[in-house]
Tab-separated table of C-alpha atoms and ligand atoms in Angstrom:
chain	number	residue	atom	x	y	z
A	10	GLU	CA	133.799	86.614	54.852
A	11	LYS	CA	137.237	85.463	56.076
A	12	LYS	CA	139.263	88.588	55.147
A	13	ALA	CA	136.651	90.845	56.764
A	14	ARG	CA	136.680	88.728	59.908
A	15	LEU	CA	140.471	88.955	60.203
A	16	ALA	CA	140.339	92.701	59.585
A	17	GLN	CA	137.741	93.215	62.328
A	18	ASP	CA	139.304	90.831	64.846
A	19	SER	CA	142.123	93.050	65.963
A	20	THR	CA	140.846	96.559	65.149
A	21	THR	CA	139.025	98.801	67.606
A	22	LYS	CA	136.357	98.855	64.855
A	23	GLY	CA	135.419	95.293	65.883
A	24	LEU	CA	134.963	96.378	69.515
A	25	ALA	CA	133.159	99.605	68.503
A	26	THR	CA	130.719	97.383	66.619
A	27	CYS	CA	130.266	95.346	69.805
A	28	ARG	CA	129.154	98.529	71.609
A	29	VAL	CA	126.565	99.130	68.879
A	30	LEU	CA	125.395	95.532	69.104
A	31	LEU	CA	125.218	95.635	72.931
A	32	ALA	CA	123.117	98.825	72.824
A	33	GLU	CA	120.660	97.102	70.485
A	34	LEU	CA	120.469	94.059	72.779
A	35	GLU	CA	119.834	96.245	75.864
A	36	ALA	CA	117.112	98.186	73.999
A	37	HIS	CA	115.271	95.055	72.852
A	38	GLN	CA	111.825	94.612	74.427
A	39	ASP	CA	112.678	91.068	75.505
A	40	ALA	CA	115.975	92.066	77.201
A	41	TRP	CA	114.414	92.620	80.673
A	42	PRO	CA	115.567	89.312	82.265
A	43	PHE	CA	119.140	89.884	81.107
A	44	LEU	CA	119.833	93.545	81.882
A	45	THR	CA	121.394	92.965	85.313
A	46	PRO	CA	122.909	89.945	87.123
A	47	VAL	CA	120.333	87.388	88.300
A	48	ASN	CA	119.704	88.027	92.022
A	49	HIS	CA	120.591	84.580	93.372
A	50	LYS	CA	118.995	85.465	96.749
A	51	ALA	CA	115.673	85.946	94.933
A	52	VAL	CA	116.091	83.003	92.544
A	53	PRO	CA	116.498	79.732	94.471
A	54	GLY	CA	119.023	77.322	92.971
A	55	TYR	CA	120.489	79.776	90.501
A	56	ARG	CA	123.936	80.065	92.076
A	57	LYS	CA	124.242	76.269	92.354
A	58	VAL	CA	123.099	75.483	88.809
A	59	ILE	CA	124.682	78.326	86.803
A	60	LYS	CA	128.472	78.253	87.166
A	61	LYS	CA	129.233	81.286	84.978
A	62	PRO	CA	126.515	83.934	85.346
A	63	MET	CA	126.482	86.688	82.728
A	64	ASP	CA	124.247	89.644	81.876
A	65	PHE	CA	124.287	92.734	79.644
A	66	SER	CA	125.432	95.147	82.389
A	67	THR	CA	128.445	92.943	83.127
A	68	ILE	CA	129.304	92.811	79.419
A	69	ARG	CA	129.016	96.598	79.221
A	70	GLU	CA	131.394	97.006	82.175
A	71	LYS	CA	133.868	94.567	80.568
A	72	LEU	CA	133.701	96.478	77.253
A	73	ILE	CA	134.295	99.823	78.997
A	74	THR	CA	137.246	98.418	80.998
A	75	ASN	CA	138.801	96.856	77.896
A	76	GLN	CA	138.427	93.251	79.076
A	77	TYR	CA	137.577	91.946	75.569
A	78	SER	CA	140.541	91.399	73.255
A	79	ASN	CA	138.318	91.163	70.159
A	80	TRP	CA	134.732	90.734	69.074
A	81	GLU	CA	134.944	86.927	69.375
A	82	THR	CA	135.556	87.100	73.134
A	83	PHE	CA	132.545	89.450	73.313
A	84	ILE	CA	130.369	86.946	71.397
A	85	VAL	CA	131.366	84.196	73.876
A	86	ASP	CA	129.934	86.223	76.799
A	87	VAL	CA	126.714	87.113	74.958
A	88	ASN	CA	126.129	83.448	74.092
A	89	LEU	CA	126.778	82.537	77.743
A	90	ILE	CA	123.691	84.577	78.680
A	91	PHE	CA	121.530	82.517	76.310
A	92	GLU	CA	123.069	79.181	77.341
A	93	ASN	CA	122.490	79.985	81.045
A	94	CYS	CA	118.887	80.970	80.262
A	95	GLU	CA	118.156	77.728	78.405
A	96	ARG	CA	119.736	75.688	81.198
A	97	PHE	CA	117.737	77.316	84.013
A	98	ASN	CA	114.375	78.088	82.376
A	99	GLU	CA	111.697	76.012	80.659
A	100	ASP	CA	111.381	76.801	76.948
A	101	ASP	CA	107.694	77.401	77.637
A	102	SER	CA	108.156	80.148	80.236
A	103	GLU	CA	108.273	83.953	80.129
A	104	ILE	CA	112.034	84.088	80.625
A	105	GLY	CA	112.694	81.021	78.458
A	106	ARG	CA	110.811	82.605	75.567
A	107	ALA	CA	112.603	85.940	76.087
A	108	GLY	CA	115.931	84.098	75.865
A	109	HIS	CA	115.012	82.399	72.590
A	110	SER	CA	113.777	85.690	71.139
A	111	MET	CA	116.990	87.493	72.137
A	112	ARG	CA	119.190	84.721	70.737
A	113	ILE	CA	117.403	84.841	67.363
A	114	PHE	CA	117.777	88.633	67.240
A	115	PHE	CA	121.460	88.476	68.230
A	116	ASP	CA	122.429	85.706	65.784
A	117	LYS	CA	120.986	87.754	62.901
A	118	ARG	CA	122.527	91.100	63.945
A	119	TRP	CA	126.077	89.994	64.677
A	120	ALA	CA	126.171	88.151	61.348
A	121	GLU	CA	125.127	91.375	59.594
A	122	LEU	CA	127.592	93.588	61.496
A	123	LEU	CA	130.647	91.405	62.073
A	124	MET	CA	130.809	88.775	59.323
B	205	D9Q	C1	117.868	85.323	83.254
B	205	D9Q	N1	117.065	85.045	84.437
B	205	D9Q	C2	116.461	86.084	85.092
B	205	D9Q	C3	115.675	85.839	86.213
B	205	D9Q	C4	115.013	86.982	86.932
B	205	D9Q	O1	114.210	86.792	87.805
B	205	D9Q	N2	115.364	88.230	86.582
B	205	D9Q	C5	114.774	89.380	87.266
B	205	D9Q	C6	113.722	89.983	86.378
B	205	D9Q	N3	113.047	91.091	87.000
B	205	D9Q	C7	112.872	92.164	86.006
B	205	D9Q	C8	112.551	93.388	86.827
B	205	D9Q	C9	113.132	93.147	88.173
B	205	D9Q	C10	113.692	91.726	88.158
B	205	D9Q	C11	115.484	84.511	86.665
B	205	D9Q	C12	116.107	83.474	85.987
B	205	D9Q	C13	116.908	83.739	84.839
B	205	D9Q	O2	117.478	82.829	84.215
């Protein structure tokens, strides 16, 4: 709801909620492909294809070092993980399916916590 969104945008409460949400994402059974940066030496083509890599450990570091101004900038980075995954992986693949599962989980949870 609009008022709630405005209230949470600027408060530390919004970013504290992001820490809760990030912990849930990292604990999810399908999070394994996204926990650390993709090793582009081990994954041919990744560095060329994916211009803005992102992963949960990078988001955690950015949260801890206060690099997110509000929860919306946090959401942008989480969605980048899922967009990168869809771009690089077949839908019908282990990692592709993990990405879809994580996106469905995330969309539901942030709506519950931040809207
Ligand atoms: C998101 N993503 C991840 C990979 C990947 O290989 N991740 C490593 C997965 N392993 C888990 C235990 C050790 C490493 C490849 C393409 C991709 O889009």
